[in-house]
XYZ file of C-alpha atoms in Angstrom:
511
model
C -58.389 23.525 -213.171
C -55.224 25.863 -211.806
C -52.220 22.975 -211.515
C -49.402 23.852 -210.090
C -46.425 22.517 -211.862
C -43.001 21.638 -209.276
C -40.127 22.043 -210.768
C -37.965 20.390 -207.834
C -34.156 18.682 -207.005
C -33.761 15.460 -205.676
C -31.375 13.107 -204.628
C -30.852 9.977 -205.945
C -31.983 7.265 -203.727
C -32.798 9.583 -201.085
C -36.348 8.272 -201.162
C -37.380 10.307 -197.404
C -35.880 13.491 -198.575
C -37.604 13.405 -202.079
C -40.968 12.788 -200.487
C -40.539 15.174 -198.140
C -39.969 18.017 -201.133
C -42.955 16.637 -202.494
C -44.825 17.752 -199.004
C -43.179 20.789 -199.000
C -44.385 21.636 -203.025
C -47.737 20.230 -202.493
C -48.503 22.146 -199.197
C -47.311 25.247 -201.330
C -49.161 24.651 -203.936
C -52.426 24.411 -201.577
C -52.318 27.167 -199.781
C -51.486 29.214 -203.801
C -54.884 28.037 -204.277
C -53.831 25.048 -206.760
C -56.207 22.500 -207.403
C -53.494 19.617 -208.829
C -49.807 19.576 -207.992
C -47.710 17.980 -210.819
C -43.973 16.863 -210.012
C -41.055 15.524 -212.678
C -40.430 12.170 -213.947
C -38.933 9.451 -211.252
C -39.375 12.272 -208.977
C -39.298 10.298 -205.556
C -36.695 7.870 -206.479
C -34.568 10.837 -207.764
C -34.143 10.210 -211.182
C -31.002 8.698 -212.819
C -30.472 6.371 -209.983
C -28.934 3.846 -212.425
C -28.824 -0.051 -210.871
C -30.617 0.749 -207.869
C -33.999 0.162 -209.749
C -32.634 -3.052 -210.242
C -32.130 -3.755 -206.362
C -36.060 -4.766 -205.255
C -35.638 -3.516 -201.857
C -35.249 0.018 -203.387
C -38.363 -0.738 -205.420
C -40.415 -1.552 -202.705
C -39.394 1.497 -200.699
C -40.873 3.449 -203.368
C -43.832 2.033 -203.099
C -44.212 1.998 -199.758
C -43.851 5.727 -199.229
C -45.888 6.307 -201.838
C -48.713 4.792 -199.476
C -47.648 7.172 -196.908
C -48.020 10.340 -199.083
C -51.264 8.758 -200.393
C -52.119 9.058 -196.326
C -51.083 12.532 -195.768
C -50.931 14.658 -199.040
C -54.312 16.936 -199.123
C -54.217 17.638 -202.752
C -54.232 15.531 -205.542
C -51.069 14.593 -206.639
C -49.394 13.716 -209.850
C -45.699 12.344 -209.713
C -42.822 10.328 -211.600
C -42.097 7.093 -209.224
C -40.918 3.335 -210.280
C -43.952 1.354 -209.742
C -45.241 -2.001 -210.273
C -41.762 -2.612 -212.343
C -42.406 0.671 -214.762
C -41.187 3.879 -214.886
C -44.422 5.212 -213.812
C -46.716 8.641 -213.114
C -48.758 7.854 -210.039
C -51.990 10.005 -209.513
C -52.797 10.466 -205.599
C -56.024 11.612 -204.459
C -57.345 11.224 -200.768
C -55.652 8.139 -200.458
C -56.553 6.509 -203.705
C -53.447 5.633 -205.289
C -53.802 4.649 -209.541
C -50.798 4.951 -212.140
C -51.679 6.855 -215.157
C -49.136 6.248 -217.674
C -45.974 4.140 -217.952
C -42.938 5.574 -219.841
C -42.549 3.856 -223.528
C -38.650 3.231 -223.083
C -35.375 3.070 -225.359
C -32.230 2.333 -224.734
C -30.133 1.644 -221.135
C -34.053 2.192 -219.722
C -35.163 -1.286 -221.130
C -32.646 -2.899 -218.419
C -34.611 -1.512 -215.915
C -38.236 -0.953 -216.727
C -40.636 -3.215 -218.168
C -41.830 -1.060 -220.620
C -45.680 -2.125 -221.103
C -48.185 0.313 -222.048
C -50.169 2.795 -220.017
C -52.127 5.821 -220.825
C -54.850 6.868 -219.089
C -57.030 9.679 -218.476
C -58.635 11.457 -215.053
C -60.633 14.746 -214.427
C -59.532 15.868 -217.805
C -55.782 15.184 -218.438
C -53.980 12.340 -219.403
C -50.306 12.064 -218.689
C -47.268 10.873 -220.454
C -42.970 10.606 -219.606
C -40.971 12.038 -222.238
C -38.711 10.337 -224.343
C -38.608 12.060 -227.504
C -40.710 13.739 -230.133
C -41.914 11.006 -232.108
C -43.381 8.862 -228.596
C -44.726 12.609 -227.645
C -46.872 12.716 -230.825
C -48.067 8.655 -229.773
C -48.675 10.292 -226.374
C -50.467 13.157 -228.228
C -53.121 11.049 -230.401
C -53.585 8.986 -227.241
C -54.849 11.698 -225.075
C -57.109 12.923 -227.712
C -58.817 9.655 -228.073
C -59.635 9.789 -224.336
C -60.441 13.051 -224.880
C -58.537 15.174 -222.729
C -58.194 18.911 -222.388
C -54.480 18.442 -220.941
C -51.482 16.100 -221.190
C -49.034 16.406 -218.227
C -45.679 15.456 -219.722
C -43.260 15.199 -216.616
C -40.029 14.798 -217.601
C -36.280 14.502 -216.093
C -34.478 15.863 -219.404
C -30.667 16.562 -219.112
C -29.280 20.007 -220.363
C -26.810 19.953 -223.377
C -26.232 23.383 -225.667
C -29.759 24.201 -227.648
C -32.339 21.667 -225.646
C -34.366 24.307 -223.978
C -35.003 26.203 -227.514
C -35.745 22.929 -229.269
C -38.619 21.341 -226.852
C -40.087 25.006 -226.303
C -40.298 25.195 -229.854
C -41.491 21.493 -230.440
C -43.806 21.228 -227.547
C -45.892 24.365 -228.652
C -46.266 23.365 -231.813
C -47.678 19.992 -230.920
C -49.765 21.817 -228.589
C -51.445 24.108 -231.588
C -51.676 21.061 -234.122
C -53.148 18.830 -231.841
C -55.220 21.722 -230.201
C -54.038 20.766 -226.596
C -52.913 21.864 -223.306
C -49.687 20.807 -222.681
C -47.831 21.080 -219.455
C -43.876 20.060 -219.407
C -42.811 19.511 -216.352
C -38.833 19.109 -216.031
C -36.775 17.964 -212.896
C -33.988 20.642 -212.327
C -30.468 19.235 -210.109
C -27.249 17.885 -210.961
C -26.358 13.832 -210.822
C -23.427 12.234 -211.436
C -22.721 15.091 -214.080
C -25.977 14.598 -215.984
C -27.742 18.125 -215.392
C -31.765 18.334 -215.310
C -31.947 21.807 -216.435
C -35.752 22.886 -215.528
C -37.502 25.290 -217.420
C -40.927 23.774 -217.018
C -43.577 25.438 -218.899
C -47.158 25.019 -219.939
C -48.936 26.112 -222.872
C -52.638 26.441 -223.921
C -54.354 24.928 -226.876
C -53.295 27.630 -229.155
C -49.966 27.323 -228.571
C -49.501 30.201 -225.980
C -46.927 29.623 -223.332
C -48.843 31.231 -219.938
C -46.193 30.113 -217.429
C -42.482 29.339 -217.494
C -40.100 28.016 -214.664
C -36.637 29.023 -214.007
C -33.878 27.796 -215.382
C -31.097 25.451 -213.114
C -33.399 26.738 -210.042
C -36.170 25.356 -208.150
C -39.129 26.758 -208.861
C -42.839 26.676 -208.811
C -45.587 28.171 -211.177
C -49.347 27.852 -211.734
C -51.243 27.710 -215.397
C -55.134 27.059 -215.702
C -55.235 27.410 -219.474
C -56.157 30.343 -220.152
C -56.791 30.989 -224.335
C -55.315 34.611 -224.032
C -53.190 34.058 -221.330
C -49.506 34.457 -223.001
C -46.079 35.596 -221.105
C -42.721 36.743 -222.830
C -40.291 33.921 -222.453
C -36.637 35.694 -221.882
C -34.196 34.667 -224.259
C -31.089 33.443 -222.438
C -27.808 33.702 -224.074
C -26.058 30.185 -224.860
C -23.126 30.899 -223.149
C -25.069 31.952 -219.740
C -26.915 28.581 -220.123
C -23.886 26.911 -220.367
C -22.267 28.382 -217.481
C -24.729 27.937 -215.319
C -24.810 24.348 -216.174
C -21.341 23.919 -215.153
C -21.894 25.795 -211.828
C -24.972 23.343 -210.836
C -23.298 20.431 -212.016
C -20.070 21.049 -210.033
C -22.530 22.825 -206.531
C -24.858 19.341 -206.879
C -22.316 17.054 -207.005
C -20.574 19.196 -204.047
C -23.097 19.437 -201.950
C -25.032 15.965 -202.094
C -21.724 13.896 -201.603
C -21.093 16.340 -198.469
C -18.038 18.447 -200.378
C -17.402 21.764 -198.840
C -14.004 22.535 -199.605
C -12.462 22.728 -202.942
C -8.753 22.604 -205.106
C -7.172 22.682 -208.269
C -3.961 23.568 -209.987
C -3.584 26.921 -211.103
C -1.638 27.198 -214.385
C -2.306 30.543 -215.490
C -3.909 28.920 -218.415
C -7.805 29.093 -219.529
C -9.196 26.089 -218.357
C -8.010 26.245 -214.936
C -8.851 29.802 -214.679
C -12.921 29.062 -215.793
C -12.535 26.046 -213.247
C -11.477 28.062 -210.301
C -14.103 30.913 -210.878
C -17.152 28.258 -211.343
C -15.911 27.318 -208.432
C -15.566 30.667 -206.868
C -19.425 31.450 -208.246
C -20.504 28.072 -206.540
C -19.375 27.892 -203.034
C -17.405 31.421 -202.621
C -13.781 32.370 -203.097
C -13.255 31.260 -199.395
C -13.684 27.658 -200.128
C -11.969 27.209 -203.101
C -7.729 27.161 -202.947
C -5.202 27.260 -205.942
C -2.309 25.741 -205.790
C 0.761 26.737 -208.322
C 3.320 24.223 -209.198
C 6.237 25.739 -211.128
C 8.971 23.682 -212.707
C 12.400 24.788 -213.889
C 10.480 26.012 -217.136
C 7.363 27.338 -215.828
C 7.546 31.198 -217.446
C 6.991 33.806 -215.530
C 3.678 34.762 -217.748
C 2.607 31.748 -216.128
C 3.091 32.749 -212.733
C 1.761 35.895 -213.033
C -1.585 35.202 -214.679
C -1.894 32.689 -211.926
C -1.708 34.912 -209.504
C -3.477 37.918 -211.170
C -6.715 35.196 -211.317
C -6.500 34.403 -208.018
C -6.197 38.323 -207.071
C -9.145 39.382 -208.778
C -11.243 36.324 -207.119
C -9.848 36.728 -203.669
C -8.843 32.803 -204.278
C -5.980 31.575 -202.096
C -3.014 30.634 -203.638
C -0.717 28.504 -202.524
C 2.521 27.445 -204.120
C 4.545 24.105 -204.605
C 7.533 24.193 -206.811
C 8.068 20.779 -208.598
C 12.017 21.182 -209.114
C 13.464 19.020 -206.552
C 10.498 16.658 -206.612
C 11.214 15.799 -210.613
C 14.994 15.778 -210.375
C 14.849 13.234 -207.505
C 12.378 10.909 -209.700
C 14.931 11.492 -212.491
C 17.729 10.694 -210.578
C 15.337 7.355 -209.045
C 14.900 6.073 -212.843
C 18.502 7.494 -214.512
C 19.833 3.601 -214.330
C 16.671 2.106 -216.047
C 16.141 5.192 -218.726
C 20.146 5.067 -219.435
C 20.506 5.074 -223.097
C 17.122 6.239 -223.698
C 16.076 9.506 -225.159
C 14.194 11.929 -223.135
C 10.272 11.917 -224.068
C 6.820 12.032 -223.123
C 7.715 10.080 -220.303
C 9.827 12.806 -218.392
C 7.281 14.852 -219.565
C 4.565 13.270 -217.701
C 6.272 12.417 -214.697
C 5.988 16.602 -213.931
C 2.126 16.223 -214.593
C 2.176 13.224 -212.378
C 3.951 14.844 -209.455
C 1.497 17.589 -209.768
C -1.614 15.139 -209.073
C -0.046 13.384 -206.296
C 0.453 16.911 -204.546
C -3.070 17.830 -205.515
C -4.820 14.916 -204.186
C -2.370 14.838 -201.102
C -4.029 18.481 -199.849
C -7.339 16.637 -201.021
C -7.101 14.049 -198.832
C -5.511 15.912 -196.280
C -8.317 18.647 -196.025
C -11.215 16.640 -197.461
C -11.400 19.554 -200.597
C -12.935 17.905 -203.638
C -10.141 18.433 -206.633
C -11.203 19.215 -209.561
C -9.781 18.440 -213.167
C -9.900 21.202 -215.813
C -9.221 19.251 -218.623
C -11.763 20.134 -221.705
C -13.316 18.521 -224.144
C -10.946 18.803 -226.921
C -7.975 17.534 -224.959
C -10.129 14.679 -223.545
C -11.038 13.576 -226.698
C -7.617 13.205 -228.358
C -5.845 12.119 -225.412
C -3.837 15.290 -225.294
C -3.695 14.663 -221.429
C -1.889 12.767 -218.902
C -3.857 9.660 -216.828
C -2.979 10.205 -212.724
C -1.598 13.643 -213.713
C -3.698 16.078 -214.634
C -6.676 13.659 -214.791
C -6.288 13.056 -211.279
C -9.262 14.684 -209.377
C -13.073 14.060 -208.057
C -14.866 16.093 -210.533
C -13.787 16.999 -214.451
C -15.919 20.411 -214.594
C -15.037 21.274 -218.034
C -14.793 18.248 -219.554
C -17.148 18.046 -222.261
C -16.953 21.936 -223.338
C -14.897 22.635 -226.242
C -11.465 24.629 -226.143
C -13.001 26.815 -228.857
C -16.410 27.346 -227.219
C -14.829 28.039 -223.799
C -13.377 30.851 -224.956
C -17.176 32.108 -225.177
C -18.347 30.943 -222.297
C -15.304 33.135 -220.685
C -16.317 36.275 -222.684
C -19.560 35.880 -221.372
C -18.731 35.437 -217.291
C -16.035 38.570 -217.505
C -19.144 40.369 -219.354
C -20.795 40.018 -215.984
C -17.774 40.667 -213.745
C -14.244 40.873 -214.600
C -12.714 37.117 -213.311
C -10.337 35.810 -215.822
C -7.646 37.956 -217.013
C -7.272 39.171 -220.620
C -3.993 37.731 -220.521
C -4.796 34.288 -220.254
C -7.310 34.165 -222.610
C -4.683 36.150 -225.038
C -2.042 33.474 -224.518
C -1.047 30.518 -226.985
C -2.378 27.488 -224.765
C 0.664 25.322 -224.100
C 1.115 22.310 -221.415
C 4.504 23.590 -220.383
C 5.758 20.131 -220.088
C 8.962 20.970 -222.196
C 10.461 24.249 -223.599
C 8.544 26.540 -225.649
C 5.673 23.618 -226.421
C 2.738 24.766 -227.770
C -0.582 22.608 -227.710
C -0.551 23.553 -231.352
C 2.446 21.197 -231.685
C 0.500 18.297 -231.033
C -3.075 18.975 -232.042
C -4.412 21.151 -234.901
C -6.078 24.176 -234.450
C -8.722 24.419 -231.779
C -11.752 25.299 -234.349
C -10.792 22.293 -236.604
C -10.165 19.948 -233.794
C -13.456 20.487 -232.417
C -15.426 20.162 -235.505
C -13.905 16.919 -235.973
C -14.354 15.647 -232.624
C -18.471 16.401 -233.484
C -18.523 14.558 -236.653
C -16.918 11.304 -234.539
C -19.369 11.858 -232.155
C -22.313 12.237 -234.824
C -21.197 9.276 -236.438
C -22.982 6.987 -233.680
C -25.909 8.333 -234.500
C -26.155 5.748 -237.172
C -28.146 8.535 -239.703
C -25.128 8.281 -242.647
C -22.401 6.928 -243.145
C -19.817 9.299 -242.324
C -16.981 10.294 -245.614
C -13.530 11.044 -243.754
C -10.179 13.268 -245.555
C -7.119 12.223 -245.126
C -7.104 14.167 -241.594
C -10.038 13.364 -240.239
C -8.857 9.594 -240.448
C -5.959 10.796 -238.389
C -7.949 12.701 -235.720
C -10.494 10.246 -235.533
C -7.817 7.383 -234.840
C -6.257 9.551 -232.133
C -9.827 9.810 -230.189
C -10.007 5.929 -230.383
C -6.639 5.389 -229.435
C -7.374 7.808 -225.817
C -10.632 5.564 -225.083
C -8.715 4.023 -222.293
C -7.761 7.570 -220.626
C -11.816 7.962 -221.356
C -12.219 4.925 -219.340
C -10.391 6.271 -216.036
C -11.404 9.644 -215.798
C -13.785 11.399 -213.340
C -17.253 12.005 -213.413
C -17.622 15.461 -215.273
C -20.743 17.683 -216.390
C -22.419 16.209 -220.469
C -22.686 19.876 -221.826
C -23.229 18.273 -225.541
C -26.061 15.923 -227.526
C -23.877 14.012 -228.722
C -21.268 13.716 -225.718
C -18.300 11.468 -225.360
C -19.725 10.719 -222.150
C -22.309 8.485 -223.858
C -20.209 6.388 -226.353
C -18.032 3.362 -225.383
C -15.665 2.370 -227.471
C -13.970 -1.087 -227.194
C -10.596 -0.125 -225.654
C -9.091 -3.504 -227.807
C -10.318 -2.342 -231.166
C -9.181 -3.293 -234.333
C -11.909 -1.405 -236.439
C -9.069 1.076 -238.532
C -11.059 3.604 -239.719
């Protein structure tokens, strides 16, 4: 049997325009001589649509149009729907409609699935959603005791750094020790910064992959199971993967909340420099505008690396000095700070001035803003809530100031964007004379590593054995849970992200 595997993007909750990429895929795969068409997990819902599979209106939209595809497909059909009260795959076939296989669930999915099992098999293959290797190999056993010759495993798996390489490599080796056809079928898109990253593949009995989808793209390919059928899967560097995870996480969030102008503050420092030129890569340098805010003791490296960035990416720049705007809010609070010593407070109040003027052009020409805090500064707090958290969209926010370093190697390795000069440069807030970031925050290497083992340690595997250091860093990310709380949506680049763990903001655990 040739089955076409459709490797598509939805929308969550658009229910009419999901269905109608399922027409579109399905008439494609007809007329490329397919004989089954295969689409992703929850792929006419749209995938993480969070409560709305609580709401039963939505539910019972679902299954309505999946009557009217049942009606008017003209191939058979498998697809990833809510159904009946499961997270479902629905086989169509001249208006027969029968689900195959219900999802065996974990986690935030138990509040709103039933989770009841379902495996079944039809003209040959059985089908399974996946949720990890150990309910694969369940999946697995079950299809050979209805003995199938292929299991359809659609899917709807998020990117983070090394997934691809580790279900390639675990999915072809169940294949060969269960002596299977196996076709993964991944949803590709960008939702609420959770990004489906594609790469659908299928491969024989033997173990031979015979047909691989692109990567962060829409795409459709064809396997009938050849045995000596095998194609040469292109190794793609981390840091291109990475990138262009950040690019479809920022363009689908863009584009499906109707976002067609863009703006950030240029520093001259990394992080808004990568921002600007995913940005730049996404929609074109003619929708995306800079805006440079220098204070009293902005340095002129500052200025002209911010400019230089926005040379070589044809990126307006527009600039707002901050002088008068900070001496006036001085002057507002001089009677109430009297007595006090200048801090973090003064400090901040330039940061916050700089949001109010970035969201003002926001509103003002409905551009999206977007943050350009990272990782490392999210997770110790080493940034300022309605200052430079202010935005729609926090691009870089789970990538590591050490790793984005890489990540900017690899885009100027492709075309010169970001100036050797800022990536040179000692990173520093320039919130106060000659501040470094390395005043506040150990080195970016060590940082990071220790931000990893506090996210690792809610993995529950071992209990975790701190230094003297560690304690201190891992009190600091608990501290900035509450600036956690308040930030915007942002693309998960990591496993184990901070976007996944909730701390209690009140918490008196002191380790």
């Amino acid at each position: 049997m040739k089955i076409a595997i459709a490797q598509i993007n939805t929308i969550a909750g658009d229910i009419k325009f999901n269905s109608a990429k399922i027409r579109e895929y399905a008439a494609l795969a007809k007329k490329n001589g397919a004989e089954l068409a295969v689409f992703p997990e929850l792929s006419l819902p749209g995938g993480f649509a969070g409560d709305l599979y609580l709401r039963k209106d939505f539910l019972k939209a679902c299954e309505k149009e999946i009557s009217v595809l049942a009606k008017e497909l003209d191939i058979p059909v498998v697809l990833g729907s809510s159904f009946g009260g499961e997270n479902a795959v629905i086989y169509i076939d001249k208006g027969r409609i029968e689900p195959l296989s219900f999802k065996i669930l974990f986690g935030r999915e138990k509040k709103y699935f039933n989770g009841n099992d379902l495996q079944m098999s039809v003209k040959g293959f059985s089908c399974c959603i996946y949720s990890g290797a150990k309910e694969l190999e369940q999946s697995l056993k079950k299809a050979a005791e209805l003995q199938a010759e292929t299991l359809l495993v659609l899917a709807n798996e998020p990117f983070y750094i090394g997934v691809n390489e580790e279900l390639t490599e675990e999915i072809t080796a169940y294949a060969e020790k269960f002596s299977i056809n196996i076709a993964f079928i991944n949803g590709v898109g960008a939702q609420d910064g959770f990004v489906s990253f594609g790469s659908s593949f299928a491969v024989n009995k033997a173990g031979f992959i015979e047909a691989s989808a692109k990567q962060f793209e829409e795409d459709l390919i064809f396997a009938d199971f050849v045995l000596n059928t095998k194609v040469q899967i292109e190794e793609i560097p981390m840091e291109k993967q990475v990138y262009d995870a950040l690019v479809l996480g920022l363009k689908d969030y863009a584009v499906k909340n109707g976002f067609k102008k863009f703006v950030l503050g240029v520093s001259g420092g990394a992080d808004s420099a990568l921002t600007a030129v995913i940005a730049k890569d996404a929609f074109g340098a003619e929708n995306v505008t800079g805006i440079f805010m220098p204070s009293d003791i902005t340095s002129k490296r500052s200025r002209d690396d911010a400019e230089l960035l926005c040379k070589m990416n044809n990126i307006k720049l527009l600039e707002i000095p901050i002088s008068k705007t900070f001496k006036s809010f001085k002057n507002d609070l001089s009677e109430i700070f009297k007595g006090v010593k200048i801090d973090v407070a003064e400090e901040n109040l330039q940061s916050r001035i700089r949001g109010v003027l970035l969201m003002a052009y926001s509103n003002k020409f409905n551009a999206l803003l977007m943050t350009s805090g990272n990782r490392s500064e999210i997770a110790s707090g080493y940034c300022t809530l309605y200052g430079d958290c202010a935005g729609g969209y926090a691009v870089i926010c789970d990538l590591p100031k050490s790793y984005l370093y890489k990540v900017c190697d690899w885009r100027n390795s492709v075309s010169k964007a970001i100036p050797k000069s800022v990536l040179e440069k000692e990173p520093t807030a320039e919130l106060r004379e000659n501040q470094k970031d390395s005043d506040s925050l150990p080195p970016y290497d060590i940082l990071d590593g220790i931000i990893d083992k506090f996210a690792d340690s809610f993995e529950g595997k071992e209990e975790i054995v701190l230094s003297e250091e560690e304690k201190q860093i891992f009190k600091m990310i608990s501290l900035a849970e509450y600036k956690r709380r308040q930030l915007p949506l942002g693309t998960k680049l990591l496993k184990y992200s901070l976007k996944d763990i909730q701390l209690p903001v009140t918490n008196g655990y002191k380790q």
